[in-house]
C-alpha cells in the first residue's frame, strides 16, 4: 500500500515539482497551499509524512506543526527558505523530525523522506495500535475488543492490522490484497469479504460495535462512528 505524503506549500511550482517526483516514486501525495487546508487534509486523511513549508499565507508553519503533533502520529519534514541556525532549532524544537532548506536537491529530499518513513514503519511495528474499543499489539500478536481478548487467525490479524494502521481511511480491495497477500485476486474474488465477515463476527461478539464498514463501490473503512 502506498504511504501517504502531504505537501504543504503555497508556491504552486515547487508543490507541483515535489508532487510529480514523489508520485513517480510510488507515494500517494496530496497538496495543500495553506495551513488551514493542511490541517483539514491531515484530519480527514491522516498522512504518514508531511513536507511542511514555514512561510504559509495564513498560519505560520511552526504553529501548523504544533497542531499536527496533537493529532495521529506522523513524521514532519520542514522545507523552507529560513536557513538561520535559530530557525533550524526552532523548527526541530517545534515538532519537525528533519529540516531542509531551499534551494534543495530532490535526491536529498527523497533520501530524507525514505529515512523518516522507514523510522516510522519500524516504530509502528512495535507500537500497540488503538482505535476506539479495539487494540492490536503487533509484538504480542494480540487483539482486544472492549477489553476482551479476541482470537484471530494469522491472516485475519494481518487484515485487521492494515485497517488499524489507517483508521478512517477508505482502503480499496486492491490495496488490501496487495498489502496482505502480495497480489490482486481480481474483481470476481470474494476472499476479502470472507475475512471482513469473520472479523466483524469475532470483534462484535466481544462487545465492539461494527467498525469495519463497507464503502460501496470502493472498499472498506475502519472507524468508530456507524
GROMACS .gro file of C-alpha atoms in nm:
model
  226
    1UNK     CA    1   0.000   0.000   0.000
    2UNK     CA    2   0.135   0.344  -0.087
    3UNK     CA    3   0.249   0.557   0.204
    4UNK     CA    4   0.073   0.892   0.220
    5UNK     CA    5   0.263   1.221   0.197
    6UNK     CA    6   0.105   1.563   0.248
    7UNK     CA    7   0.290   1.854   0.085
    8UNK     CA    8   0.212   2.190   0.249
    9UNK     CA    9   0.350   2.451   0.011
   10UNK     CA   10   0.194   2.774  -0.120
   11UNK     CA   11   0.428   2.806  -0.421
   12UNK     CA   12   0.248   2.610  -0.691
   13UNK     CA   13   0.562   2.546  -0.897
   14UNK     CA   14   0.751   2.389  -0.606
   15UNK     CA   15   0.444   2.193  -0.491
   16UNK     CA   16   0.392   2.055  -0.841
   17UNK     CA   17   0.758   1.961  -0.874
   18UNK     CA   18   0.753   1.775  -0.543
   19UNK     CA   19   0.424   1.605  -0.617
   20UNK     CA   20   0.535   1.474  -0.956
   21UNK     CA   21   0.862   1.341  -0.818
   22UNK     CA   22   0.706   1.169  -0.517
   23UNK     CA   23   0.419   1.017  -0.717
   24UNK     CA   24   0.678   0.878  -0.958
   25UNK     CA   25   0.848   0.716  -0.656
   26UNK     CA   26   0.521   0.540  -0.570
   27UNK     CA   27   0.384   0.756  -0.290
   28UNK     CA   28   0.024   0.872  -0.254
   29UNK     CA   29   0.058   1.251  -0.250
   30UNK     CA   30  -0.178   1.531  -0.151
   31UNK     CA   31  -0.103   1.904  -0.172
   32UNK     CA   32  -0.231   2.186   0.049
   33UNK     CA   33  -0.147   2.551  -0.015
   34UNK     CA   34  -0.246   2.686   0.325
   35UNK     CA   35  -0.208   2.591   0.687
   36UNK     CA   36  -0.582   2.558   0.731
   37UNK     CA   37  -0.602   2.332   0.427
   38UNK     CA   38  -0.317   2.120   0.561
   39UNK     CA   39  -0.483   2.071   0.900
   40UNK     CA   40  -0.813   1.977   0.735
   41UNK     CA   41  -0.643   1.730   0.499
   42UNK     CA   42  -0.444   1.571   0.783
   43UNK     CA   43  -0.759   1.536   0.990
   44UNK     CA   44  -0.962   1.373   0.712
   45UNK     CA   45  -0.685   1.165   0.550
   46UNK     CA   46  -0.403   1.115   0.803
   47UNK     CA   47  -0.066   1.116   0.623
   48UNK     CA   48   0.243   0.920   0.712
   49UNK     CA   49   0.467   1.219   0.646
   50UNK     CA   50   0.418   1.594   0.600
   51UNK     CA   51   0.656   1.810   0.396
   52UNK     CA   52   0.589   2.148   0.553
   53UNK     CA   53   0.685   2.497   0.435
   54UNK     CA   54   0.710   2.751   0.717
   55UNK     CA   55   0.613   3.061   0.517
   56UNK     CA   56   0.243   2.994   0.461
   57UNK     CA   57  -0.006   3.273   0.379
   58UNK     CA   58  -0.246   3.212   0.669
   59UNK     CA   59  -0.087   3.020   0.958
   60UNK     CA   60   0.282   3.010   1.045
   61UNK     CA   61   0.433   2.671   0.969
   62UNK     CA   62   0.557   2.626   1.325
   63UNK     CA   63   0.200   2.661   1.451
   64UNK     CA   64   0.083   2.411   1.189
   65UNK     CA   65   0.350   2.166   1.308
   66UNK     CA   66   0.238   2.200   1.669
   67UNK     CA   67  -0.124   2.136   1.573
   68UNK     CA   68  -0.030   1.835   1.361
   69UNK     CA   69   0.159   1.691   1.657
   70UNK     CA   70  -0.165   1.698   1.858
   71UNK     CA   71  -0.322   1.452   1.612
   72UNK     CA   72  -0.233   1.099   1.497
   73UNK     CA   73   0.139   1.011   1.486
   74UNK     CA   74   0.322   1.128   1.172
   75UNK     CA   75   0.662   1.249   1.055
   76UNK     CA   76   0.728   1.614   0.968
   77UNK     CA   77   0.997   1.732   0.727
   78UNK     CA   78   1.023   2.110   0.722
   79UNK     CA   79   1.123   2.253   0.384
   80UNK     CA   80   1.185   2.627   0.399
   81UNK     CA   81   1.399   2.921   0.292
   82UNK     CA   82   1.465   3.005   0.658
   83UNK     CA   83   1.826   2.888   0.689
   84UNK     CA   84   1.950   3.055   1.008
   85UNK     CA   85   2.062   2.829   1.291
   86UNK     CA   86   1.794   2.979   1.515
   87UNK     CA   87   1.530   2.888   1.257
   88UNK     CA   88   1.653   2.529   1.240
   89UNK     CA   89   1.650   2.499   1.617
   90UNK     CA   90   1.300   2.650   1.636
   91UNK     CA   91   1.177   2.409   1.370
   92UNK     CA   92   1.320   2.098   1.533
   93UNK     CA   93   1.203   2.202   1.877
   94UNK     CA   94   0.864   2.295   1.731
   95UNK     CA   95   0.792   1.941   1.615
   96UNK     CA   96   0.994   1.873   1.300
   97UNK     CA   97   1.170   1.539   1.260
   98UNK     CA   98   1.400   1.689   0.995
   99UNK     CA   99   1.474   2.030   0.841
  100UNK     CA  100   1.581   2.102   0.483
  101UNK     CA  101   1.643   2.448   0.339
  102UNK     CA  102   1.563   2.584  -0.006
  103UNK     CA  103   1.704   2.559  -0.265
  104UNK     CA  104   1.733   2.183  -0.238
  105UNK     CA  105   1.818   1.881  -0.450
  106UNK     CA  106   1.524   1.645  -0.495
  107UNK     CA  107   1.755   1.346  -0.445
  108UNK     CA  108   1.845   1.470  -0.096
  109UNK     CA  109   1.483   1.538  -0.008
  110UNK     CA  110   1.388   1.190  -0.129
  111UNK     CA  111   1.661   1.032   0.084
  112UNK     CA  112   1.533   1.218   0.391
  113UNK     CA  113   1.176   1.111   0.314
  114UNK     CA  114   1.290   0.748   0.294
  115UNK     CA  115   1.467   0.776   0.632
  116UNK     CA  116   1.166   0.927   0.808
  117UNK     CA  117   0.919   0.677   0.666
  118UNK     CA  118   1.147   0.385   0.748
  119UNK     CA  119   1.177   0.504   1.107
  120UNK     CA  120   0.802   0.547   1.129
  121UNK     CA  121   0.743   0.198   0.988
  122UNK     CA  122   0.988   0.047   1.239
  123UNK     CA  123   0.814   0.226   1.526
  124UNK     CA  124   0.469   0.118   1.409
  125UNK     CA  125   0.575  -0.246   1.407
  126UNK     CA  126   0.628  -0.230   1.784
  127UNK     CA  127   0.358   0.012   1.895
  128UNK     CA  128   0.021  -0.103   2.022
  129UNK     CA  129  -0.242   0.041   1.790
  130UNK     CA  130  -0.574   0.155   1.934
  131UNK     CA  131  -0.892   0.267   1.760
  132UNK     CA  132  -1.196   0.314   1.982
  133UNK     CA  133  -1.256  -0.010   2.177
  134UNK     CA  134  -1.007  -0.203   1.961
  135UNK     CA  135  -0.639  -0.252   2.038
  136UNK     CA  136  -0.381  -0.451   1.844
  137UNK     CA  137  -0.036  -0.542   1.977
  138UNK     CA  138   0.193  -0.648   1.688
  139UNK     CA  139   0.469  -0.776   1.917
  140UNK     CA  140   0.237  -0.995   2.126
  141UNK     CA  141   0.015  -1.072   1.825
  142UNK     CA  142  -0.284  -0.991   2.044
  143UNK     CA  143  -0.614  -0.818   1.969
  144UNK     CA  144  -0.861  -0.692   2.226
  145UNK     CA  145  -1.214  -0.563   2.168
  146UNK     CA  146  -1.386  -0.379   2.453
  147UNK     CA  147  -1.120  -0.523   2.685
  148UNK     CA  148  -1.172  -0.883   2.581
  149UNK     CA  149  -0.907  -1.082   2.402
  150UNK     CA  150  -1.010  -1.192   2.052
  151UNK     CA  151  -0.857  -1.499   1.891
  152UNK     CA  152  -0.777  -1.437   1.525
  153UNK     CA  153  -0.607  -1.643   1.258
  154UNK     CA  154  -0.277  -1.512   1.124
  155UNK     CA  155  -0.439  -1.375   0.809
  156UNK     CA  156  -0.731  -1.220   0.997
  157UNK     CA  157  -0.475  -1.044   1.217
  158UNK     CA  158  -0.295  -0.907   0.909
  159UNK     CA  159  -0.616  -0.776   0.756
  160UNK     CA  160  -0.721  -0.604   1.079
  161UNK     CA  161  -0.371  -0.460   1.120
  162UNK     CA  162  -0.397  -0.292   0.779
  163UNK     CA  163  -0.722  -0.122   0.878
  164UNK     CA  164  -0.583  -0.016   1.217
  165UNK     CA  165  -0.275   0.135   1.056
  166UNK     CA  166  -0.505   0.357   0.851
  167UNK     CA  167  -0.813   0.442   1.063
  168UNK     CA  168  -1.086   0.648   0.896
  169UNK     CA  169  -0.914   0.599   0.559
  170UNK     CA  170  -1.107   0.417   0.287
  171UNK     CA  171  -0.898   0.126   0.157
  172UNK     CA  172  -0.973  -0.034  -0.176
  173UNK     CA  173  -0.988  -0.411  -0.218
  174UNK     CA  174  -0.678  -0.389  -0.436
  175UNK     CA  175  -0.481  -0.207  -0.164
  176UNK     CA  176  -0.564  -0.470   0.097
  177UNK     CA  177  -0.494  -0.758  -0.141
  178UNK     CA  178  -0.154  -0.615  -0.234
  179UNK     CA  179  -0.054  -0.545   0.127
  180UNK     CA  180  -0.171  -0.874   0.281
  181UNK     CA  181  -0.138  -1.129   0.001
  182UNK     CA  182   0.105  -0.956  -0.232
  183UNK     CA  183  -0.120  -0.972  -0.536
  184UNK     CA  184  -0.471  -0.883  -0.651
  185UNK     CA  185  -0.721  -1.171  -0.659
  186UNK     CA  186  -0.933  -0.981  -0.910
  187UNK     CA  187  -1.281  -0.836  -0.900
  188UNK     CA  188  -1.452  -1.177  -0.909
  189UNK     CA  189  -1.294  -1.296  -0.584
  190UNK     CA  190  -1.473  -1.269  -0.250
  191UNK     CA  191  -1.166  -1.359  -0.041
  192UNK     CA  192  -1.156  -1.020   0.132
  193UNK     CA  193  -1.528  -1.026   0.203
  194UNK     CA  194  -1.486  -1.361   0.379
  195UNK     CA  195  -1.216  -1.222   0.608
  196UNK     CA  196  -1.407  -0.899   0.678
  197UNK     CA  197  -1.716  -1.102   0.770
  198UNK     CA  198  -1.514  -1.320   1.008
  199UNK     CA  199  -1.352  -1.015   1.170
  200UNK     CA  200  -1.686  -0.845   1.220
  201UNK     CA  201  -1.834  -1.152   1.384
  202UNK     CA  202  -1.541  -1.202   1.623
  203UNK     CA  203  -1.499  -0.836   1.719
  204UNK     CA  204  -1.871  -0.777   1.766
  205UNK     CA  205  -1.907  -1.096   1.970
  206UNK     CA  206  -1.650  -0.950   2.210
  207UNK     CA  207  -1.856  -0.634   2.254
  208UNK     CA  208  -1.722  -0.394   1.990
  209UNK     CA  209  -1.962  -0.209   1.758
  210UNK     CA  210  -1.943  -0.262   1.382
  211UNK     CA  211  -1.630  -0.065   1.297
  212UNK     CA  212  -1.525  -0.220   0.965
  213UNK     CA  213  -1.770  -0.052   0.733
  214UNK     CA  214  -1.835  -0.110   0.365
  215UNK     CA  215  -1.796   0.181   0.123
  216UNK     CA  216  -1.995   0.062  -0.176
  217UNK     CA  217  -1.803   0.052  -0.499
  218UNK     CA  218  -1.475   0.144  -0.328
  219UNK     CA  219  -1.371  -0.081  -0.037
  220UNK     CA  220  -1.372  -0.068   0.342
  221UNK     CA  221  -1.300   0.178   0.620
  222UNK     CA  222  -1.236   0.132   0.993
  223UNK     CA  223  -1.399   0.398   1.207
  224UNK     CA  224  -1.576   0.434   1.538
  225UNK     CA  225  -1.893   0.603   1.417
  226UNK     CA  226  -2.155   0.390   1.239
   0.00000   0.00000   0.00000
